[in-house]
Amino acid sequence: MMKIFDSHFHIINPNFPLVENNGYLPANFTINNYLEKVENFGIVGGAIVSGSFQKFDQEYLLNALGKLGENYFGVANIPIDMENQKLEKLNQCNIRAVRFNLKRGGSESLKNMIALSNKLYDRFEWHTELYVDSKNLNQLKTILKNIPKFSIDHLGLSKEGLKDLYYWVEKGTKVKATGFGRINFNPIKIMRKVYEINPDSLMFGTDLPSTRAEVPFSYAHLEMIKDNFSTEEQEKILFKNATDWYSA
């Protein structure tokens, strides 16, 4: 069985606080729920991503990382004024990225993206992760040119912004092959184009538990990749690209 690194999933533990986002609170999705869902997938590591509904809470993330082990990494919503001592602790606990949720909010504001991204990259070599609709990438170009390293969630979400997504892929930006139930295009066709531009870009993720997605993740999404990419291509998309990104 091919090894898989799940580059994007959420843990929603009822023991830690949640914050309504536009009136929405997700159902529980614990570590045990996650492990049951992916039991036979071949997953050997992954990245837990902070959701808008978790605001700046880091304790749930530290708890989950402590239980899942050293092959798992964290993507945190971090305020720009977080104390250095707390940042050091997050780094020691395998947190490797800061997330900006430009789609739903719940993260630090756009005006602080350059300063915070550079601060965390300079200090810890963390990258930045963007939940952003690709149709908005053009207006963000000046900001993004000043971000050291970043990835884009869910294949950019919209076919209307694919030209701008490809621009950043050419520049070395990572793109998560996640959230097939959130996008408005054929994922395989766009993944083939991204892979053609930059074989090191695509990173598979389950997006579990697929909060607010029209179509939740299922094994069929993973099978789509296996049916349309060679073994060598699958190794990069399902494992190597994300492993290199998070463990560098």
PDB file of C-alpha atoms in Angstrom:
ATOM      1  CA  MET A   1       0.000   0.000   0.000  1.00  0.00           C
ATOM      2  CA  MET A   2       1.334   3.449  -0.921  1.00  0.00           C
ATOM      3  CA  LYS A   3       2.153   5.746   1.996  1.00  0.00           C
ATOM      4  CA  ILE A   4      -0.031   8.840   2.264  1.00  0.00           C
ATOM      5  CA  PHE A   5       0.546  12.147   4.042  1.00  0.00           C
ATOM      6  CA  ASP A   6      -2.769  13.876   4.746  1.00  0.00           C
ATOM      7  CA  SER A   7      -1.883  17.537   4.251  1.00  0.00           C
ATOM      8  CA  HIS A   8      -5.213  18.965   5.419  1.00  0.00           C
ATOM      9  CA  PHE A   9      -7.671  17.846   8.063  1.00  0.00           C
ATOM     10  CA  HIS A  10      -9.368  19.270  11.138  1.00  0.00           C
ATOM     11  CA  ILE A  11      -9.817  17.970  14.666  1.00  0.00           C
ATOM     12  CA  ILE A  12     -12.884  19.293  16.497  1.00  0.00           C
ATOM     13  CA  ASN A  13     -12.569  18.281  20.139  1.00  0.00           C
ATOM     14  CA  PRO A  14     -15.567  19.232  22.345  1.00  0.00           C
ATOM     15  CA  ASN A  15     -13.205  19.681  25.300  1.00  0.00           C
ATOM     16  CA  PHE A  16     -11.850  22.872  23.723  1.00  0.00           C
ATOM     17  CA  PRO A  17     -13.703  26.096  22.896  1.00  0.00           C
ATOM     18  CA  LEU A  18     -15.356  26.798  19.562  1.00  0.00           C
ATOM     19  CA  VAL A  19     -16.373  30.192  18.207  1.00  0.00           C
ATOM     20  CA  GLU A  20     -19.379  30.657  15.935  1.00  0.00           C
ATOM     21  CA  ASN A  21     -18.417  31.685  12.414  1.00  0.00           C
ATOM     22  CA  ASN A  22     -21.322  33.349  10.607  1.00  0.00           C
ATOM     23  CA  GLY A  23     -23.627  31.455  12.940  1.00  0.00           C
ATOM     24  CA  TYR A  24     -21.970  28.101  12.249  1.00  0.00           C
ATOM     25  CA  LEU A  25     -20.584  25.618  14.757  1.00  0.00           C
ATOM     26  CA  PRO A  26     -19.311  22.248  13.482  1.00  0.00           C
ATOM     27  CA  ALA A  27     -20.086  18.816  14.859  1.00  0.00           C
ATOM     28  CA  ASN A  28     -17.460  17.035  16.929  1.00  0.00           C
ATOM     29  CA  PHE A  29     -14.683  15.250  15.049  1.00  0.00           C
ATOM     30  CA  THR A  30     -12.193  13.784  17.488  1.00  0.00           C
ATOM     31  CA  ILE A  31      -8.854  12.092  16.892  1.00  0.00           C
ATOM     32  CA  ASN A  32     -10.588   8.734  17.232  1.00  0.00           C
ATOM     33  CA  ASN A  33     -13.192   9.777  14.651  1.00  0.00           C
ATOM     34  CA  TYR A  34     -10.406  10.761  12.265  1.00  0.00           C
ATOM     35  CA  LEU A  35      -8.388   7.578  12.735  1.00  0.00           C
ATOM     36  CA  GLU A  36     -11.485   5.457  12.182  1.00  0.00           C
ATOM     37  CA  LYS A  37     -12.284   7.298   8.944  1.00  0.00           C
ATOM     38  CA  VAL A  38      -8.794   6.800   7.467  1.00  0.00           C
ATOM     39  CA  GLU A  39      -7.990   3.433   9.017  1.00  0.00           C
ATOM     40  CA  ASN A  40      -7.326   1.611   5.743  1.00  0.00           C
ATOM     41  CA  PHE A  41      -5.970   4.495   3.662  1.00  0.00           C
ATOM     42  CA  GLY A  42      -2.242   4.053   4.323  1.00  0.00           C
ATOM     43  CA  ILE A  43      -1.898   7.417   6.077  1.00  0.00           C
ATOM     44  CA  VAL A  44       1.387   7.716   7.970  1.00  0.00           C
ATOM     45  CA  GLY A  45       1.344  11.428   8.863  1.00  0.00           C
ATOM     46  CA  GLY A  46      -0.441  14.671   8.233  1.00  0.00           C
ATOM     47  CA  ALA A  47      -1.184  18.296   8.984  1.00  0.00           C
ATOM     48  CA  ILE A  48      -3.914  19.413  11.393  1.00  0.00           C
ATOM     49  CA  VAL A  49      -5.309  22.732  10.173  1.00  0.00           C
ATOM     50  CA  SER A  50      -6.985  25.263  12.462  1.00  0.00           C
ATOM     51  CA  GLY A  51     -10.493  26.177  11.366  1.00  0.00           C
ATOM     52  CA  SER A  52     -12.225  29.550  11.487  1.00  0.00           C
ATOM     53  CA  PHE A  53     -14.403  28.196  14.306  1.00  0.00           C
ATOM     54  CA  GLN A  54     -11.305  27.620  16.478  1.00  0.00           C
ATOM     55  CA  LYS A  55     -10.167  31.234  16.262  1.00  0.00           C
ATOM     56  CA  PHE A  56      -6.807  31.606  18.084  1.00  0.00           C
ATOM     57  CA  ASP A  57      -7.107  28.547  20.334  1.00  0.00           C
ATOM     58  CA  GLN A  58      -3.826  26.610  20.306  1.00  0.00           C
ATOM     59  CA  GLU A  59      -4.516  24.178  23.141  1.00  0.00           C
ATOM     60  CA  TYR A  60      -6.705  21.859  21.072  1.00  0.00           C
ATOM     61  CA  LEU A  61      -3.934  21.749  18.452  1.00  0.00           C
ATOM     62  CA  LEU A  62      -1.195  20.990  20.958  1.00  0.00           C
ATOM     63  CA  ASN A  63      -3.377  18.287  22.502  1.00  0.00           C
ATOM     64  CA  ALA A  64      -4.024  16.646  19.133  1.00  0.00           C
ATOM     65  CA  LEU A  65      -0.399  16.792  18.034  1.00  0.00           C
ATOM     66  CA  GLY A  66       0.712  15.268  21.310  1.00  0.00           C
ATOM     67  CA  LYS A  67      -1.604  12.317  20.764  1.00  0.00           C
ATOM     68  CA  LEU A  68      -0.974  11.735  17.066  1.00  0.00           C
ATOM     69  CA  GLY A  69       2.813  11.798  17.283  1.00  0.00           C
ATOM     70  CA  GLU A  70       5.893  13.132  15.533  1.00  0.00           C
ATOM     71  CA  ASN A  71       4.719  12.540  11.953  1.00  0.00           C
ATOM     72  CA  TYR A  72       1.914  15.072  12.402  1.00  0.00           C
ATOM     73  CA  PHE A  73       2.264  18.843  12.106  1.00  0.00           C
ATOM     74  CA  GLY A  74       0.133  21.835  12.963  1.00  0.00           C
ATOM     75  CA  VAL A  75      -1.177  24.811  10.978  1.00  0.00           C
ATOM     76  CA  ALA A  76      -2.273  27.462  13.456  1.00  0.00           C
ATOM     77  CA  ASN A  77      -4.314  30.648  13.480  1.00  0.00           C
ATOM     78  CA  ILE A  78      -1.906  32.997  15.230  1.00  0.00           C
ATOM     79  CA  PRO A  79      -2.434  36.628  16.293  1.00  0.00           C
ATOM     80  CA  ILE A  80       0.345  39.011  15.374  1.00  0.00           C
ATOM     81  CA  ASP A  81       0.905  39.954  19.022  1.00  0.00           C
ATOM     82  CA  MET A  82       1.437  36.418  20.349  1.00  0.00           C
ATOM     83  CA  GLU A  83       4.258  36.327  22.912  1.00  0.00           C
ATOM     84  CA  ASN A  84       7.613  34.902  21.793  1.00  0.00           C
ATOM     85  CA  GLN A  85       7.569  32.307  24.563  1.00  0.00           C
ATOM     86  CA  LYS A  86       4.276  30.889  23.265  1.00  0.00           C
ATOM     87  CA  LEU A  87       5.562  30.875  19.694  1.00  0.00           C
ATOM     88  CA  GLU A  88       8.624  28.924  20.820  1.00  0.00           C
ATOM     89  CA  LYS A  89       6.362  26.341  22.440  1.00  0.00           C
ATOM     90  CA  LEU A  90       4.286  25.973  19.276  1.00  0.00           C
ATOM     91  CA  ASN A  91       7.411  25.430  17.217  1.00  0.00           C
ATOM     92  CA  GLN A  92       8.677  22.789  19.622  1.00  0.00           C
ATOM     93  CA  CYS A  93       5.325  20.986  19.332  1.00  0.00           C
ATOM     94  CA  ASN A  94       5.537  20.556  15.528  1.00  0.00           C
ATOM     95  CA  ILE A  95       3.524  23.560  14.412  1.00  0.00           C
ATOM     96  CA  ARG A  96       4.983  24.555  11.049  1.00  0.00           C
ATOM     97  CA  ALA A  97       2.656  27.125   9.502  1.00  0.00           C
ATOM     98  CA  VAL A  98       0.378  30.079  10.074  1.00  0.00           C
ATOM     99  CA  ARG A  99      -3.018  30.097   8.374  1.00  0.00           C
ATOM    100  CA  PHE A 100      -4.889  33.059   6.943  1.00  0.00           C
ATOM    101  CA  ASN A 101      -8.533  32.284   6.341  1.00  0.00           C
ATOM    102  CA  LEU A 102      -9.467  34.870   3.733  1.00  0.00           C
ATOM    103  CA  LYS A 103     -12.630  32.982   2.806  1.00  0.00           C
ATOM    104  CA  ARG A 104     -14.365  32.832   6.199  1.00  0.00           C
ATOM    105  CA  GLY A 105     -12.290  34.906   8.631  1.00  0.00           C
ATOM    106  CA  GLY A 106     -11.334  33.688  12.090  1.00  0.00           C
ATOM    107  CA  SER A 107      -7.629  34.349  11.569  1.00  0.00           C
ATOM    108  CA  GLU A 108      -5.314  37.359  11.733  1.00  0.00           C
ATOM    109  CA  SER A 109      -6.304  40.208   9.397  1.00  0.00           C
ATOM    110  CA  LEU A 110      -5.013  40.609   5.859  1.00  0.00           C
ATOM    111  CA  LYS A 111      -3.269  43.867   6.763  1.00  0.00           C
ATOM    112  CA  ASN A 112      -0.898  41.913   9.039  1.00  0.00           C
ATOM    113  CA  MET A 113      -0.186  39.053   6.633  1.00  0.00           C
ATOM    114  CA  ILE A 114       3.176  40.294   5.368  1.00  0.00           C
ATOM    115  CA  ALA A 115       4.503  41.209   8.806  1.00  0.00           C
ATOM    116  CA  LEU A 116       3.366  38.015  10.533  1.00  0.00           C
ATOM    117  CA  SER A 117       4.353  35.679   7.704  1.00  0.00           C
ATOM    118  CA  ASN A 118       7.843  37.141   7.524  1.00  0.00           C
ATOM    119  CA  LYS A 119       8.255  37.167  11.284  1.00  0.00           C
ATOM    120  CA  LEU A 120       7.402  33.469  11.557  1.00  0.00           C
ATOM    121  CA  TYR A 121       9.467  32.507   8.527  1.00  0.00           C
ATOM    122  CA  ASP A 122      12.518  34.413   9.726  1.00  0.00           C
ATOM    123  CA  ARG A 123      12.303  32.971  13.213  1.00  0.00           C
ATOM    124  CA  PHE A 124      11.156  29.395  12.601  1.00  0.00           C
ATOM    125  CA  GLU A 125      11.016  28.945   8.800  1.00  0.00           C
ATOM    126  CA  TRP A 126       7.255  28.462   9.019  1.00  0.00           C
ATOM    127  CA  HIS A 127       5.309  28.868   5.814  1.00  0.00           C
ATOM    128  CA  THR A 128       1.911  30.523   5.318  1.00  0.00           C
ATOM    129  CA  GLU A 129      -1.273  28.713   4.300  1.00  0.00           C
ATOM    130  CA  LEU A 130      -4.126  30.499   2.547  1.00  0.00           C
ATOM    131  CA  TYR A 131      -7.777  29.585   2.455  1.00  0.00           C
ATOM    132  CA  VAL A 132      -8.503  31.903  -0.437  1.00  0.00           C
ATOM    133  CA  ASP A 133     -10.693  31.887  -3.519  1.00  0.00           C
ATOM    134  CA  SER A 134      -8.395  31.985  -6.538  1.00  0.00           C
ATOM    135  CA  LYS A 135     -10.596  34.606  -8.209  1.00  0.00           C
ATOM    136  CA  ASN A 136      -9.227  36.989  -5.539  1.00  0.00           C
ATOM    137  CA  LEU A 137      -5.569  36.127  -6.100  1.00  0.00           C
ATOM    138  CA  ASN A 138      -4.976  38.886  -8.632  1.00  0.00           C
ATOM    139  CA  GLN A 139      -5.876  41.646  -6.195  1.00  0.00           C
ATOM    140  CA  LEU A 140      -3.582  40.029  -3.592  1.00  0.00           C
ATOM    141  CA  LYS A 141      -0.547  39.804  -5.867  1.00  0.00           C
ATOM    142  CA  THR A 142       1.391  42.671  -4.273  1.00  0.00           C
ATOM    143  CA  ILE A 143       0.913  41.183  -0.802  1.00  0.00           C
ATOM    144  CA  LEU A 144       1.744  37.633  -1.874  1.00  0.00           C
ATOM    145  CA  LYS A 145       4.959  38.731  -3.564  1.00  0.00           C
ATOM    146  CA  ASN A 146       6.126  39.756  -0.096  1.00  0.00           C
ATOM    147  CA  ILE A 147       5.334  36.378   1.549  1.00  0.00           C
ATOM    148  CA  PRO A 148       8.377  34.051   1.725  1.00  0.00           C
ATOM    149  CA  LYS A 149       6.597  30.701   1.229  1.00  0.00           C
ATOM    150  CA  PHE A 150       2.919  29.871   1.010  1.00  0.00           C
ATOM    151  CA  SER A 151       0.401  27.248  -0.036  1.00  0.00           C
ATOM    152  CA  ILE A 152      -3.161  27.543  -1.338  1.00  0.00           C
ATOM    153  CA  ASP A 153      -6.002  25.350  -0.061  1.00  0.00           C
ATOM    154  CA  HIS A 154      -8.551  23.346  -2.063  1.00  0.00           C
ATOM    155  CA  LEU A 155      -7.095  23.885  -5.561  1.00  0.00           C
ATOM    156  CA  GLY A 156      -8.066  27.539  -5.226  1.00  0.00           C
ATOM    157  CA  LEU A 157     -11.819  26.777  -5.166  1.00  0.00           C
ATOM    158  CA  SER A 158     -12.893  28.609  -8.360  1.00  0.00           C
ATOM    159  CA  LYS A 159     -12.282  28.052 -12.064  1.00  0.00           C
ATOM    160  CA  GLU A 160     -12.522  31.836 -12.501  1.00  0.00           C
ATOM    161  CA  GLY A 161      -9.110  32.267 -10.866  1.00  0.00           C
ATOM    162  CA  LEU A 162      -7.182  29.356 -12.350  1.00  0.00           C
ATOM    163  CA  LYS A 163      -4.934  31.577 -14.478  1.00  0.00           C
ATOM    164  CA  ASP A 164      -3.719  33.303 -11.313  1.00  0.00           C
ATOM    165  CA  LEU A 165      -3.383  29.970  -9.499  1.00  0.00           C
ATOM    166  CA  TYR A 166      -1.117  28.715 -12.305  1.00  0.00           C
ATOM    167  CA  TYR A 167       0.969  31.890 -12.029  1.00  0.00           C
ATOM    168  CA  TRP A 168       1.814  31.047  -8.432  1.00  0.00           C
ATOM    169  CA  VAL A 169       2.384  27.369  -9.190  1.00  0.00           C
ATOM    170  CA  GLU A 170       5.060  28.483 -11.664  1.00  0.00           C
ATOM    171  CA  LYS A 171       6.651  30.475  -8.826  1.00  0.00           C
ATOM    172  CA  GLY A 172       6.877  27.350  -6.623  1.00  0.00           C
ATOM    173  CA  THR A 173       3.724  27.746  -4.541  1.00  0.00           C
ATOM    174  CA  LYS A 174       2.220  24.551  -3.100  1.00  0.00           C
ATOM    175  CA  VAL A 175      -1.413  23.744  -3.877  1.00  0.00           C
ATOM    176  CA  LYS A 176      -3.506  21.394  -1.779  1.00  0.00           C
ATOM    177  CA  ALA A 177      -5.438  18.759  -3.707  1.00  0.00           C
ATOM    178  CA  THR A 178      -8.220  18.880  -1.161  1.00  0.00           C
ATOM    179  CA  GLY A 179     -11.872  19.790  -0.830  1.00  0.00           C
ATOM    180  CA  PHE A 180     -13.126  18.295  -4.099  1.00  0.00           C
ATOM    181  CA  GLY A 181     -16.636  18.915  -2.775  1.00  0.00           C
ATOM    182  CA  ARG A 182     -15.950  22.657  -2.504  1.00  0.00           C
ATOM    183  CA  ILE A 183     -14.737  23.437  -6.016  1.00  0.00           C
ATOM    184  CA  ASN A 184     -16.613  24.321  -9.214  1.00  0.00           C
ATOM    185  CA  PHE A 185     -14.467  22.419 -11.727  1.00  0.00           C
ATOM    186  CA  ASN A 186     -13.141  18.951 -12.536  1.00  0.00           C
ATOM    187  CA  PRO A 187     -10.313  18.417 -10.023  1.00  0.00           C
ATOM    188  CA  ILE A 188      -8.363  15.915 -12.109  1.00  0.00           C
ATOM    189  CA  LYS A 189      -8.125  18.173 -15.155  1.00  0.00           C
ATOM    190  CA  ILE A 190      -6.801  21.042 -13.040  1.00  0.00           C
ATOM    191  CA  MET A 191      -4.461  18.776 -11.067  1.00  0.00           C
ATOM    192  CA  ARG A 192      -2.965  17.497 -14.321  1.00  0.00           C
ATOM    193  CA  LYS A 193      -2.293  21.101 -15.387  1.00  0.00           C
ATOM    194  CA  VAL A 194      -0.748  21.999 -12.029  1.00  0.00           C
ATOM    195  CA  TYR A 195       1.416  18.870 -12.104  1.00  0.00           C
ATOM    196  CA  GLU A 196       2.555  19.698 -15.631  1.00  0.00           C
ATOM    197  CA  ILE A 197       3.631  23.179 -14.519  1.00  0.00           C
ATOM    198  CA  ASN A 198       5.300  22.047 -11.291  1.00  0.00           C
ATOM    199  CA  PRO A 199       5.434  18.376 -10.203  1.00  0.00           C
ATOM    200  CA  ASP A 200       6.406  19.461  -6.678  1.00  0.00           C
ATOM    201  CA  SER A 201       3.291  21.566  -6.079  1.00  0.00           C
ATOM    202  CA  LEU A 202       0.328  19.273  -5.387  1.00  0.00           C
ATOM    203  CA  MET A 203      -0.320  17.911  -1.889  1.00  0.00           C
ATOM    204  CA  PHE A 204      -3.223  15.563  -1.219  1.00  0.00           C
ATOM    205  CA  GLY A 205      -5.413  16.011   1.852  1.00  0.00           C
ATOM    206  CA  THR A 206      -8.687  14.504   3.022  1.00  0.00           C
ATOM    207  CA  ASP A 207     -10.191  17.788   4.255  1.00  0.00           C
ATOM    208  CA  LEU A 208     -11.957  15.717   6.916  1.00  0.00           C
ATOM    209  CA  PRO A 209     -14.511  16.226   8.349  1.00  0.00           C
ATOM    210  CA  SER A 210     -15.321  18.443   5.348  1.00  0.00           C
ATOM    211  CA  THR A 211     -17.159  21.085   7.359  1.00  0.00           C
ATOM    212  CA  ARG A 212     -19.608  23.048   5.191  1.00  0.00           C
ATOM    213  CA  ALA A 213     -18.529  21.258   1.997  1.00  0.00           C
ATOM    214  CA  GLU A 214     -21.380  20.475  -0.393  1.00  0.00           C
ATOM    215  CA  VAL A 215     -19.900  17.018  -0.943  1.00  0.00           C
ATOM    216  CA  PRO A 216     -17.877  15.576   1.995  1.00  0.00           C
ATOM    217  CA  PHE A 217     -14.623  13.737   1.369  1.00  0.00           C
ATOM    218  CA  SER A 218     -14.906  10.053   0.547  1.00  0.00           C
ATOM    219  CA  TYR A 219     -12.488   7.360  -0.544  1.00  0.00           C
ATOM    220  CA  ALA A 220     -13.779   7.902  -4.085  1.00  0.00           C
ATOM    221  CA  HIS A 221     -11.857  11.200  -4.163  1.00  0.00           C
ATOM    222  CA  LEU A 222      -8.637   9.370  -3.388  1.00  0.00           C
ATOM    223  CA  GLU A 223      -9.452   6.770  -6.029  1.00  0.00           C
ATOM    224  CA  MET A 224      -9.804   9.555  -8.606  1.00  0.00           C
ATOM    225  CA  ILE A 225      -6.166  10.438  -8.045  1.00  0.00           C
ATOM    226  CA  LYS A 226      -5.047   6.820  -8.149  1.00  0.00           C
ATOM    227  CA  ASP A 227      -6.941   6.240 -11.389  1.00  0.00           C
ATOM    228  CA  ASN A 228      -5.531   9.279 -13.195  1.00  0.00           C
ATOM    229  CA  PHE A 229      -1.904   9.556 -12.108  1.00  0.00           C
ATOM    230  CA  SER A 230       1.014   7.172 -12.506  1.00  0.00           C
ATOM    231  CA  THR A 231       2.647   5.502  -9.520  1.00  0.00           C
ATOM    232  CA  GLU A 232       5.503   8.011  -9.638  1.00  0.00           C
ATOM    233  CA  GLU A 233       3.077  10.942  -9.805  1.00  0.00           C
ATOM    234  CA  GLN A 234       0.987   9.528  -6.978  1.00  0.00           C
ATOM    235  CA  GLU A 235       4.052   9.223  -4.769  1.00  0.00           C
ATOM    236  CA  LYS A 236       4.691  12.945  -5.128  1.00  0.00           C
ATOM    237  CA  ILE A 237       1.053  14.029  -4.763  1.00  0.00           C
ATOM    238  CA  LEU A 238       0.086  11.670  -1.950  1.00  0.00           C
ATOM    239  CA  PHE A 239       3.286  11.667   0.068  1.00  0.00           C
ATOM    240  CA  LYS A 240       6.552  13.268  -0.971  1.00  0.00           C
ATOM    241  CA  ASN A 241       5.546  16.860  -1.744  1.00  0.00           C
ATOM    242  CA  ALA A 242       3.740  17.369   1.560  1.00  0.00           C
ATOM    243  CA  THR A 243       6.300  15.464   3.614  1.00  0.00           C
ATOM    244  CA  ASP A 244       9.048  17.699   2.238  1.00  0.00           C
ATOM    245  CA  TRP A 245       6.919  20.806   2.858  1.00  0.00           C
ATOM    246  CA  TYR A 246       6.103  20.132   6.491  1.00  0.00           C
ATOM    247  CA  SER A 247       9.223  18.364   7.717  1.00  0.00           C
ATOM    248  CA  ALA A 248      11.811  20.608   6.058  1.00  0.00           C
TER     249      ALA A 248
END
